XYZ file of C-alpha atoms in Angstrom:
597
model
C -26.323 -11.520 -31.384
C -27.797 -14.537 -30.435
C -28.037 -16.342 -26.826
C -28.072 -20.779 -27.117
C -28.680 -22.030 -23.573
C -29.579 -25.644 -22.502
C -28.685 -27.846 -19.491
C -27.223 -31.448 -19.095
C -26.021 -34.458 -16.974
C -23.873 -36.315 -19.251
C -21.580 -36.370 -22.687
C -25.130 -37.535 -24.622
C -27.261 -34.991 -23.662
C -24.329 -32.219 -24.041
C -23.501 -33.385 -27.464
C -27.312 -33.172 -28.663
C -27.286 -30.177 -27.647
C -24.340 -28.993 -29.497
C -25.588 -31.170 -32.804
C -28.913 -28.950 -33.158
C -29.091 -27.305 -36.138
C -29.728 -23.808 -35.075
C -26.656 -24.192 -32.618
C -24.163 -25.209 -35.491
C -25.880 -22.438 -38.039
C -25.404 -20.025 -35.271
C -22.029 -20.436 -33.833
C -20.341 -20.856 -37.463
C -21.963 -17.249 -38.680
C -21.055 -15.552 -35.552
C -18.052 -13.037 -35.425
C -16.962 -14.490 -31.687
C -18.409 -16.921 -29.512
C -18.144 -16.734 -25.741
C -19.527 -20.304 -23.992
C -20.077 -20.232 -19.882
C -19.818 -23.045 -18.297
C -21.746 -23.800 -14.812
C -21.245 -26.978 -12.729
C -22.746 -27.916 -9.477
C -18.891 -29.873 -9.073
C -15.348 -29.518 -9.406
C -14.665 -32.717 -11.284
C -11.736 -31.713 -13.267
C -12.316 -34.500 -15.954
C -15.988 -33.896 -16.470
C -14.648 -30.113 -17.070
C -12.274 -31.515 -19.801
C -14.541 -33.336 -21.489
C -16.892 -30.260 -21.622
C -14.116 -28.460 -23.006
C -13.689 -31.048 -25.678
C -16.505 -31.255 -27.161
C -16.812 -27.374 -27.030
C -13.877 -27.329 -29.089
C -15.071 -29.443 -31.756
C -17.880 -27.310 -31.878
C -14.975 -24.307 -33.369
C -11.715 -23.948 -32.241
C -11.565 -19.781 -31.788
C -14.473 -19.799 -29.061
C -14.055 -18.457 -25.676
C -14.518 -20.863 -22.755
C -14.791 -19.390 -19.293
C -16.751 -21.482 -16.155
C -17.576 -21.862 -12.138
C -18.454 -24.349 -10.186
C -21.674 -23.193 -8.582
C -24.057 -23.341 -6.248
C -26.997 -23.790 -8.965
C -27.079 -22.606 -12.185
C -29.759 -20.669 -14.456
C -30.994 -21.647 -17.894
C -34.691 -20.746 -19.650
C -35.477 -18.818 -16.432
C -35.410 -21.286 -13.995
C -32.835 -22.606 -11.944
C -31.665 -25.990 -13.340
C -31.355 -29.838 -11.360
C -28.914 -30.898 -14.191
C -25.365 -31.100 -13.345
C -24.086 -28.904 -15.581
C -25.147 -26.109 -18.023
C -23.393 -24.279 -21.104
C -24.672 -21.035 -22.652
C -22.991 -19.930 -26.025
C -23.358 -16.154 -26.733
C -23.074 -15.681 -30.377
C -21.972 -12.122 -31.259
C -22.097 -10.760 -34.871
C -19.633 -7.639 -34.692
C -17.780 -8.200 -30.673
C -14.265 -8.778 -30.085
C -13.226 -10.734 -27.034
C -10.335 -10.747 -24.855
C -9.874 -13.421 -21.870
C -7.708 -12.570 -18.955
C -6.681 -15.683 -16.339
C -5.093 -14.815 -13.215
C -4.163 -16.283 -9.701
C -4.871 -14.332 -6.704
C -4.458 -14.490 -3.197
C -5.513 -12.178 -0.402
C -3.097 -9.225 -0.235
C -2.699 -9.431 -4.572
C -5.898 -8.021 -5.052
C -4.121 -4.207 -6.093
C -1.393 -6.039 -7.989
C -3.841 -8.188 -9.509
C -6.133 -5.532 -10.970
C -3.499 -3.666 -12.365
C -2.477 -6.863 -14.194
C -5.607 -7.290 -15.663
C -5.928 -3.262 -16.863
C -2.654 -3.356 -18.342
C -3.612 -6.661 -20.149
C -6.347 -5.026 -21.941
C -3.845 -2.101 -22.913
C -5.681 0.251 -25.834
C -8.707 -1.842 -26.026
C -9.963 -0.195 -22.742
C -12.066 2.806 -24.512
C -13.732 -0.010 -26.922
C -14.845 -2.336 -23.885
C -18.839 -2.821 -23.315
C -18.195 -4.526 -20.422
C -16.144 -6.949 -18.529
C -17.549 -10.882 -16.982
C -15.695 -11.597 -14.502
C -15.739 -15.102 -12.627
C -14.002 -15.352 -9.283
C -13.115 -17.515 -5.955
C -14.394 -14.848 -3.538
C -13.189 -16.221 -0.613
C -9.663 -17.151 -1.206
C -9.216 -13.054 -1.546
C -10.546 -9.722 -1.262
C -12.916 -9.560 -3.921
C -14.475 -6.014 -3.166
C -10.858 -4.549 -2.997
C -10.311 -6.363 -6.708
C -13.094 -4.431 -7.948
C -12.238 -1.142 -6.155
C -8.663 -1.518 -7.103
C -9.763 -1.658 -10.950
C -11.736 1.020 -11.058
C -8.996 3.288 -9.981
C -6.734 1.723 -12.308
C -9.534 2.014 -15.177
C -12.514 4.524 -13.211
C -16.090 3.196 -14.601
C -14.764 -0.142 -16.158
C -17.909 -1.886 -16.549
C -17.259 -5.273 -14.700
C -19.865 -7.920 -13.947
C -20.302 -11.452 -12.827
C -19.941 -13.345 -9.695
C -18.447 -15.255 -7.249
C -17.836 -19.282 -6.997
C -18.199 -21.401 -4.180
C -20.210 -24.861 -3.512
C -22.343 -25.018 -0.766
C -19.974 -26.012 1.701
C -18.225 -22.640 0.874
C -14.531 -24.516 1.219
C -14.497 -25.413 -2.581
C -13.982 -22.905 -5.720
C -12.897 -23.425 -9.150
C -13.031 -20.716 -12.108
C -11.661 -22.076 -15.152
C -11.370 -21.304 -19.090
C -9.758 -23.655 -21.784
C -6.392 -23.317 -20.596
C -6.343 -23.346 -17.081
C -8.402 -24.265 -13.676
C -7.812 -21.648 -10.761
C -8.755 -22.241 -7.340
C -7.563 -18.431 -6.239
C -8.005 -16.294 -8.625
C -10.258 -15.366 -11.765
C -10.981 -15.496 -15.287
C -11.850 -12.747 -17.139
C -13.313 -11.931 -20.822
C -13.810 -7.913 -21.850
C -16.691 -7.842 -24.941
C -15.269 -4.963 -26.752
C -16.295 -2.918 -29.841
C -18.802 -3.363 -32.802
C -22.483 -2.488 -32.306
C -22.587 -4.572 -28.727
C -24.882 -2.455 -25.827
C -24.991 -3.470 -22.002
C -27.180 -2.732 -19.267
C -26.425 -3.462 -16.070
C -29.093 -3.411 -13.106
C -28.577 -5.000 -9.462
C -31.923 -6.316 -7.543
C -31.518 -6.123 -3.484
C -34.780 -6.691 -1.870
C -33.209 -7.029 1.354
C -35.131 -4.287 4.036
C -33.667 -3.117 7.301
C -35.284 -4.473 10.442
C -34.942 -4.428 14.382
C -32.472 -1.988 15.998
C -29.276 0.218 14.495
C -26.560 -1.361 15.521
C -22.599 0.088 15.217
C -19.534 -2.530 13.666
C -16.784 -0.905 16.890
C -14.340 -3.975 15.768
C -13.277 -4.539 12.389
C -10.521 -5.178 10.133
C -11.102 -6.299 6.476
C -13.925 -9.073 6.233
C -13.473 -10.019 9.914
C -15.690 -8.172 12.572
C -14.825 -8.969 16.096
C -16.857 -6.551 18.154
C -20.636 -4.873 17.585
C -22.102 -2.438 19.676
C -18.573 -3.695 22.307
C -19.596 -7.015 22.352
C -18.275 -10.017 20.247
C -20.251 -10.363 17.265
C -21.006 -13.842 17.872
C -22.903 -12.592 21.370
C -25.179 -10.028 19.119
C -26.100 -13.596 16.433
C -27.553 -15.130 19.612
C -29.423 -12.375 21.269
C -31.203 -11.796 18.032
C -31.198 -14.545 15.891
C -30.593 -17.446 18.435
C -27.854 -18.571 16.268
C -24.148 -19.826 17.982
C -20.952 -20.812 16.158
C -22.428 -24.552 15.403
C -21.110 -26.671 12.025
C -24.493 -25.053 10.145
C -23.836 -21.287 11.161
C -23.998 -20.595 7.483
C -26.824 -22.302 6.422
C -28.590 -20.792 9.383
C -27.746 -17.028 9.056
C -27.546 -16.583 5.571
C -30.960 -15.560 5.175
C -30.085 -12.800 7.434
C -27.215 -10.499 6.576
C -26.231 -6.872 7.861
C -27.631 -4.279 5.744
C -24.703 -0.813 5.307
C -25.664 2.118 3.742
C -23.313 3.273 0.844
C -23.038 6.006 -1.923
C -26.751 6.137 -0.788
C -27.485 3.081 -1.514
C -28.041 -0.427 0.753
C -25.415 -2.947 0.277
C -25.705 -6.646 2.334
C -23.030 -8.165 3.764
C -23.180 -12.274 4.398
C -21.669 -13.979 7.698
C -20.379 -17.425 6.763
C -18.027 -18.647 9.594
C -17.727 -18.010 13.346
C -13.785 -17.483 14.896
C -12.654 -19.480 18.180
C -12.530 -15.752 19.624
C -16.253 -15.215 18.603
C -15.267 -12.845 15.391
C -17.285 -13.011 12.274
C -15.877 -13.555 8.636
C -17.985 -12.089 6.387
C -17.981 -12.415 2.662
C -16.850 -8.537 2.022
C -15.430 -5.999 4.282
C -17.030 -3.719 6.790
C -15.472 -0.994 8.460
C -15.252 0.328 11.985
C -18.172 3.102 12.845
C -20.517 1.817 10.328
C -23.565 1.706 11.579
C -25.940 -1.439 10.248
C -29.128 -3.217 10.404
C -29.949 -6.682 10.452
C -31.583 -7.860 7.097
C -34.645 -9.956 6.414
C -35.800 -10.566 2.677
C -39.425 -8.462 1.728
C -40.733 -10.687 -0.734
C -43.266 -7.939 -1.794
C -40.142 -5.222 -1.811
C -38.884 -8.248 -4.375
C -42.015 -8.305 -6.499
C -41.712 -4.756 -6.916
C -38.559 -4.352 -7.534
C -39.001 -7.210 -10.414
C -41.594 -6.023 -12.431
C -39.764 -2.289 -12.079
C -36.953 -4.139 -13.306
C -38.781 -6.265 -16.151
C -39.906 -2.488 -17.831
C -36.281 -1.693 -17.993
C -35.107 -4.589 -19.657
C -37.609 -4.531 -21.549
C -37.505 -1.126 -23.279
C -33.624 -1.958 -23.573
C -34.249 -4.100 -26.580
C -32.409 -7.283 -24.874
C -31.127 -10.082 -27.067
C -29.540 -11.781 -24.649
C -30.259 -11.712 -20.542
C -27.461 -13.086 -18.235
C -28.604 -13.145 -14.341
C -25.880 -13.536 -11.438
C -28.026 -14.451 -8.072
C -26.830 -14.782 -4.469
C -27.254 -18.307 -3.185
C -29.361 -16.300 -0.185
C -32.183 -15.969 -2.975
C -32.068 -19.055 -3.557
C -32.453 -20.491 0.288
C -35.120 -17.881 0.710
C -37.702 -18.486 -2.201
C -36.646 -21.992 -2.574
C -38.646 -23.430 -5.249
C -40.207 -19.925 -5.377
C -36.736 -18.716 -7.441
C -37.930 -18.928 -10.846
C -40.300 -16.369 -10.441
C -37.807 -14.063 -10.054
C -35.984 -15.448 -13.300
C -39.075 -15.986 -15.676
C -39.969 -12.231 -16.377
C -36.769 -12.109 -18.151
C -36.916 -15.318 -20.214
C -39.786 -13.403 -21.702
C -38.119 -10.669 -23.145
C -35.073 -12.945 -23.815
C -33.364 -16.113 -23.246
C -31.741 -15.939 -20.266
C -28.499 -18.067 -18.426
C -26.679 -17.483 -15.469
C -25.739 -19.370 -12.257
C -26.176 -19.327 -8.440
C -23.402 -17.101 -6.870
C -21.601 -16.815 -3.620
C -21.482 -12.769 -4.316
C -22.250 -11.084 -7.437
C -20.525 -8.264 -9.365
C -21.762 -5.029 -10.903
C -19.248 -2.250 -10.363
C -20.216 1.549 -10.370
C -17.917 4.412 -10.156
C -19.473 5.542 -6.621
C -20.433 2.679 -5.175
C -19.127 -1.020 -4.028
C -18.419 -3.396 -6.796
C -18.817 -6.500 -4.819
C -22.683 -7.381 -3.850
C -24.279 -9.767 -1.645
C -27.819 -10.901 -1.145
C -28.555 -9.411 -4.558
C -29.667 -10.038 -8.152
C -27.346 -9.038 -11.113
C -29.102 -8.587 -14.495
C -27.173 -7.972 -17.681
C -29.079 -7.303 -21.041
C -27.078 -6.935 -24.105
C -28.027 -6.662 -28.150
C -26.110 -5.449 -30.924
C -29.319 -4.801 -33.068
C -30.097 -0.894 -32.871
C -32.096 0.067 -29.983
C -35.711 -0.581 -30.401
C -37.481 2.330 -32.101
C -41.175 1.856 -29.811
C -42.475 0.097 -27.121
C -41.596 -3.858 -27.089
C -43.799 -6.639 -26.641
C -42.761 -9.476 -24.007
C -43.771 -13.170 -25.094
C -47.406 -13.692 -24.717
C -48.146 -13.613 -21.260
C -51.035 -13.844 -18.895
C -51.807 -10.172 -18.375
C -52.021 -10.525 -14.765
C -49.578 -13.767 -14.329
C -46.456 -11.646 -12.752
C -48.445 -9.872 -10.397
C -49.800 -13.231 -8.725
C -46.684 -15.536 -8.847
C -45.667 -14.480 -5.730
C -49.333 -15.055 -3.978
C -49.884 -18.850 -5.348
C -47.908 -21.138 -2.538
C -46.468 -20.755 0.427
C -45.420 -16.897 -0.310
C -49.085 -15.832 0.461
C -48.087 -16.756 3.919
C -45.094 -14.950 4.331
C -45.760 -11.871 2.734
C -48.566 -11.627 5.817
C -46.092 -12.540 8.157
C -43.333 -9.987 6.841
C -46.356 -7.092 6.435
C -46.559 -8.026 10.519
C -43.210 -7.940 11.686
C -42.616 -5.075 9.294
C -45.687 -3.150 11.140
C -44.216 -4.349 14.583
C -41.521 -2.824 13.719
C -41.847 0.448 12.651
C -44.191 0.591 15.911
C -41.272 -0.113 18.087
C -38.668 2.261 16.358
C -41.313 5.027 16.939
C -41.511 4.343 20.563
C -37.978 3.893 20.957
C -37.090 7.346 19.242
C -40.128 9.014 21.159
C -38.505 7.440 24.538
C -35.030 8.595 23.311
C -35.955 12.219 22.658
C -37.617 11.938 26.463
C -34.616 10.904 27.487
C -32.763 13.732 27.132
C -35.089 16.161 27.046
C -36.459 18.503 30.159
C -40.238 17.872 30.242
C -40.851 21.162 31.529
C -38.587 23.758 29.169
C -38.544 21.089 26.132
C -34.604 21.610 26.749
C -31.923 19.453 26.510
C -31.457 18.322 30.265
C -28.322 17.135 31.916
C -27.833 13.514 30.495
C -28.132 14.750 27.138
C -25.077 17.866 27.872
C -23.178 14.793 29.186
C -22.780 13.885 25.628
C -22.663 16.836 23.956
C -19.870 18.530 25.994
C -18.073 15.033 24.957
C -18.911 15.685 21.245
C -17.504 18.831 21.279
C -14.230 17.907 23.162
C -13.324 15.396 20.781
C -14.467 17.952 17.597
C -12.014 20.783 19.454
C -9.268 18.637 19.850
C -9.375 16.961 16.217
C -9.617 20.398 14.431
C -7.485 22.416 16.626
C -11.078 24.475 17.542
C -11.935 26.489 20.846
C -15.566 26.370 21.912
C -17.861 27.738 25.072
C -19.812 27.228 27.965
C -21.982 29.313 29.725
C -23.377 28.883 32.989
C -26.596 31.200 33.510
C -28.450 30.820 37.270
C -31.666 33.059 37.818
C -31.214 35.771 40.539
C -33.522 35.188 43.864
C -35.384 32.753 42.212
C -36.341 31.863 45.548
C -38.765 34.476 45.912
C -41.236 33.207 42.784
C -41.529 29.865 44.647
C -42.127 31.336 47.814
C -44.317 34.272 47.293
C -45.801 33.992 43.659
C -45.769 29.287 44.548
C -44.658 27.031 42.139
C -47.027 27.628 39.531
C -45.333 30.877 38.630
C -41.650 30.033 39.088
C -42.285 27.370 36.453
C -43.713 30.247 34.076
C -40.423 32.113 34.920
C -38.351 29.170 33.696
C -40.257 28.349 31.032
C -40.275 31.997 29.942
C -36.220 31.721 29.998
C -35.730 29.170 27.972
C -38.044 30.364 25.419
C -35.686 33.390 25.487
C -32.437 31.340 25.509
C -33.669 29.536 22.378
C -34.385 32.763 20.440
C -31.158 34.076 21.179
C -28.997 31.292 20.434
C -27.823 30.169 17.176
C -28.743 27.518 15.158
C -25.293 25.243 16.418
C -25.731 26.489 19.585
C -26.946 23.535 22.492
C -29.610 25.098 25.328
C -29.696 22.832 28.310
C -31.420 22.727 31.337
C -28.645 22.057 34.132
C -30.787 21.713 37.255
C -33.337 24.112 39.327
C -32.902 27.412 37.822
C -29.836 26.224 36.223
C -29.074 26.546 32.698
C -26.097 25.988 30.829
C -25.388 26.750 26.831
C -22.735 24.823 24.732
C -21.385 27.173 22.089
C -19.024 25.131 19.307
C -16.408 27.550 17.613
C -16.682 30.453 19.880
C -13.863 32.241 22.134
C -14.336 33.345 25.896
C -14.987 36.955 24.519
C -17.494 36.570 22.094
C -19.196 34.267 23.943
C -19.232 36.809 26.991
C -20.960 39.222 24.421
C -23.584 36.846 23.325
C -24.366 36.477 27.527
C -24.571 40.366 28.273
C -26.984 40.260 24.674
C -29.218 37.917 26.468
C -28.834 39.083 30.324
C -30.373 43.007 28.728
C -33.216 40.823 26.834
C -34.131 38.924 30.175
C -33.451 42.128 32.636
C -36.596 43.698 29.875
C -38.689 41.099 30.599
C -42.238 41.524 31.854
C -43.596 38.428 33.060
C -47.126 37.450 34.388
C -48.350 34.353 36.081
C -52.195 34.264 35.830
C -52.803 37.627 35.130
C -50.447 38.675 38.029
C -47.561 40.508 37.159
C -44.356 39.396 38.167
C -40.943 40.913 39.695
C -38.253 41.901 36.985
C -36.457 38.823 36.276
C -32.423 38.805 36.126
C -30.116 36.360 35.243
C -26.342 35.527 36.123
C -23.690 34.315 33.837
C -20.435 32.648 34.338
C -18.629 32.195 30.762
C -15.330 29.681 30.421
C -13.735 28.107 27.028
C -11.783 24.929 26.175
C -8.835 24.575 26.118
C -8.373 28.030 28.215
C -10.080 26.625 31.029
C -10.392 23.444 31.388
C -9.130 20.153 29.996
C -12.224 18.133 30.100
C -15.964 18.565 30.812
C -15.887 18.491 34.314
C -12.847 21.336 35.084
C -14.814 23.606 32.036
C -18.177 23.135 33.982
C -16.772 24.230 37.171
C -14.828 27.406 35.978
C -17.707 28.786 34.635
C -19.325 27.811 37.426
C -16.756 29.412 39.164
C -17.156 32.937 37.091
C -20.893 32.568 37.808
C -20.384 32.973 41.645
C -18.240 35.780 40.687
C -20.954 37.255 39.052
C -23.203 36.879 42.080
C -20.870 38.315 44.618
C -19.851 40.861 42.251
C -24.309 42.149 42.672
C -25.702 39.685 40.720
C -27.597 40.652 37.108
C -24.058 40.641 35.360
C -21.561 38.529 33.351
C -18.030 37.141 34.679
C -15.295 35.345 32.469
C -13.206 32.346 34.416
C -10.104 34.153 34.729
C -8.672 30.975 36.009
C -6.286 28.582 33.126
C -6.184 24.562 32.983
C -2.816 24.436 34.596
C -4.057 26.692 37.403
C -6.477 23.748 37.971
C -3.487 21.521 38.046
């Protein structure tokens, strides 16, 4: 196969480019032709003419197009106004799909498209697919056809101007403002790889989406989206909310793998449209863009390609790229146009779809090799290069300045998530015992509730309360009643199980959560420990201490309680049972939740 790329900004320069010698030679020997279009407009009659002269050119071709934010030719991003790419394949069949869509279609619309291809599905390489992203649900598109046709290997991406109000796919028969245009490359000797470039790194805070529905968030971490923008980003709902927080999307982990997802217009209620869905519980970070991560990734990227054998390179990348390395783009773009030419466009969401993971990507970097030669044999050689050119592209301008600056904020901020997870573990821990304390078995209890209730479970407490503790204080001081608790909840630990929660309730105070576990067994595990502790020989200093015994009170939900507070006190309830009763012994709650009642 062979890729013909070049740019223009009128008829004259697009029919010179179609006159060249090698173009003609080329696209007359090929098998099929497929020709993408990319304009920085929607001018409907500059589109026709385009289409005109294309079809002089051979009337069988495939024509399929965006209107873009940019578009890609040579590896660089191009000024012209438009630019066509012809991919001339010597043994591929194409098929080209046009559809409408509008939000709620998306299901109906991907079953459309499967059942157009019919029996060519086993012979398809892979699938471009242009779209208007935000006049539907793009991600549930791509989800919807890969349960209609699991691993269908679709690519491409989304149009939009800059405004993010106009988009226009189109092929030679028709111009679509919702919907898409598809072409599947099937059969012959035709190979794709596929590869998607983030670069994108978690920074600041976790922070949970508790609003959602679709591509609209309305609440994070209970407060309206809009309210977390400006306390972190300074950014309100202003004409330019876009163009201010694109650079900064939220960052979702999925299938193990980070996906972005891009805010782009602010609701009267202070909800957030974003350009694919997020969903309730998620938790997410804010993103920034690690231009060394990028360089990495790259030139990791670049050896892939590379031993792939490409003939042909088309990139797909996110508009956010583009507004974040500026001028700096290219040299993301120009490791490929070594091993290939190279074509593409500027995207308002990209698409590489994976059996277990999101089709629909933002923030990213789609890179699709293809040949139909036979797989290179050894090692390739790039065009002659610089040996150390790609390594300092990124150091030359104004990127030697922000890489410092990120390498800061990055350091900054793995300092602060330290402290904050050593102050959280404080938190709720007993600095004495190392136990959980009371704040923490605030939430745990909670947990547990809402675990029993869902699954239908029973679970535990115990309430355990040292006999005469009194006595260490007062004889023995201090000192040596904080050995005996410490000794305790050494023991506690060791006997527990691995699910079990050990807290330290207050004094000499203890309490153990036990998830899964009836009344009785429960009451066994507490008679288990109360023999270990009642062996017990403690010293303090060299001084030996009294025999230490322990009380136990043991209740279980739902037989005792129907929330935290009635479960505490009937076990606290069985533990002064347990005392009256001589102390050194173990008591069930014999009293029910409606007896609390």
């Amino acid at each position: 196969m062979k890729l013909l790329t070049g740019a223009f900004s009128d008829l004259g320069e697009l029919h010179a480019l179609l006159g060249q010698a090698d173009m003609l030679t080329s696209v007359r020997a090929a098998q099929s032709v497929l020709v993408q279009v990319y304009n920085r407009d929607e001018d409907i009659q500059w589109i026709t003419e385009i289409m005109d002269a294309l079809r002089a050119l051979r009337e069988d071709i495939v024509v399929v197009g965006a209107s873009t934010f940019g578009h890609i030719s040579r590896g660089q991003v191009c000024d012209a106004r438009s630019v066509v790419s012809l991919s001339c394949f010597d043994t591929a069949e194409l098929v080209l799909i046009e559809q409408d869509c509008h939000a709620g279609e998306e299901a109906d619309a991907a079953t459309r498209l499967v059942d157009a291809l019919g029996d060519r599905i086993a012979s398809i390489k892979g699938v471009l697919l242009l779209a208007t992203p935000l006049a539907f649900n793009c991600d549930l598109l791509l989800a919807s056809i890969n349960t209609a046709s699991p691993g269908l290997p679709v690519f491409g991406g989304g149009s939009a101007d800059i405004s993010l109000k106009r988009m226009l796919v189109f092929s030679r028969h028709r111009m679509i403002h919702a919907g898409f245009v598809a072409v599947a490359l099937c059969g012959g000797t035709l190979e794709i790889s596929r590869a998607v470039h983030l670069g994108w790194q978690p920074i600041g805070r976790k922070l949970t989406i508790t609003q959602a529905q679709g591509s609209v968030v309305s609440m994070i971490d209970h407060k309206p989206a809009i309210d977390i923008y400006k306390r972190y980003l300074g950014i309100d709902s202003g004409d330019n909310f876009f163009l201010n927080v694109m650079e900064f999307p939220l960052l979702v982990e999925r299938h193990g793998e980070l996906h972005a997802r891009v805010p782009y217009q602010v609701r009267k209620d202070g909800s957030i449209l974003f350009t694919a869905e997020l969903q309730e519980g998620e938790e997410v970070h804010f993103g920034y863009a690690r231009i060394e991560s990028m360089k990495q990734r790259v030139q990791a990227l670049e050896k892939e390609v590379h031993a792939f054998g490409p003939e042909a390179i088309h990139i797909y990348s996110c508009i956010m790229r583009h507004f974040v390395l500026q001028r700096d783009i290219d040299l993301e773009l120009l490791p490929f146009e070594r091993l290939a030419p190279t074509a593409g466009f500027i995207t308002a969401g990209e698409f590489c779809s994976r059996p277990d993971a999101a089709g629909l990507r933002n923030a990213a970097m789609v890179v699709v090799a293809m040949r139909e030669s036979p797989a290179p044999g050894k090692a390739m050689h790039a065009k002659s290069a610089p040996a150390d050119e790609s390594r300092n592209l990124y150091e030359d301008n104004h990127m030697r300045i922000l890489l410092r600056y990120q390498h800061f904020v990055q350091a900054i901020t793995e300092d602060l998530e330290n402290a904050n997870a050593e102050l959280a573990r404080l938190a709720e821990r007993d600095p004495l015992t190392g136990l959980f304390n009371r704040r923490a078995l605030n939430g745990v209890m909670q947990n547990e509730l809402e675990r029993s209730r869902r699954y239908g479970k029973s679970f535990s407490i115990i309430v355990c309360d040292i006999d005469h503790f009194k006595r260490f204080n007062d004889v023995y001081g201090h000192q040596a009643g904080d050995t005996v608790l410490k000794e305790l909840a050494i023991e506690l630990q060791a006997e527990a199980r691995a699910s079990d929660v050990v807290c330290r309730f207050g004094g000499e105070e203890f309490v153990i959560v036990m998830p899964e576990t009836r009344a009785e067994d429960a009451a066994e595990f507490a008679e288990r420990v109360r023999r270990a502790v009642e062996g017990l020989r403690l010293f303090h200093q060299d001084v030996p201490l009294p025999p230490t015994t322990i009380s136990f009170g043991v209740a279980d939900f739902p037989g005792n309680g129907a929330n935290a507070d009635e479960l505490v006190s009937a076990a606290d309830a069985a533990l002064y049972d347990a005392k009256r009763q001589g102390r050194n012994r173990v008591c069930r709650s014999t009293r029910t939740a409606d007896e609390k009642k």
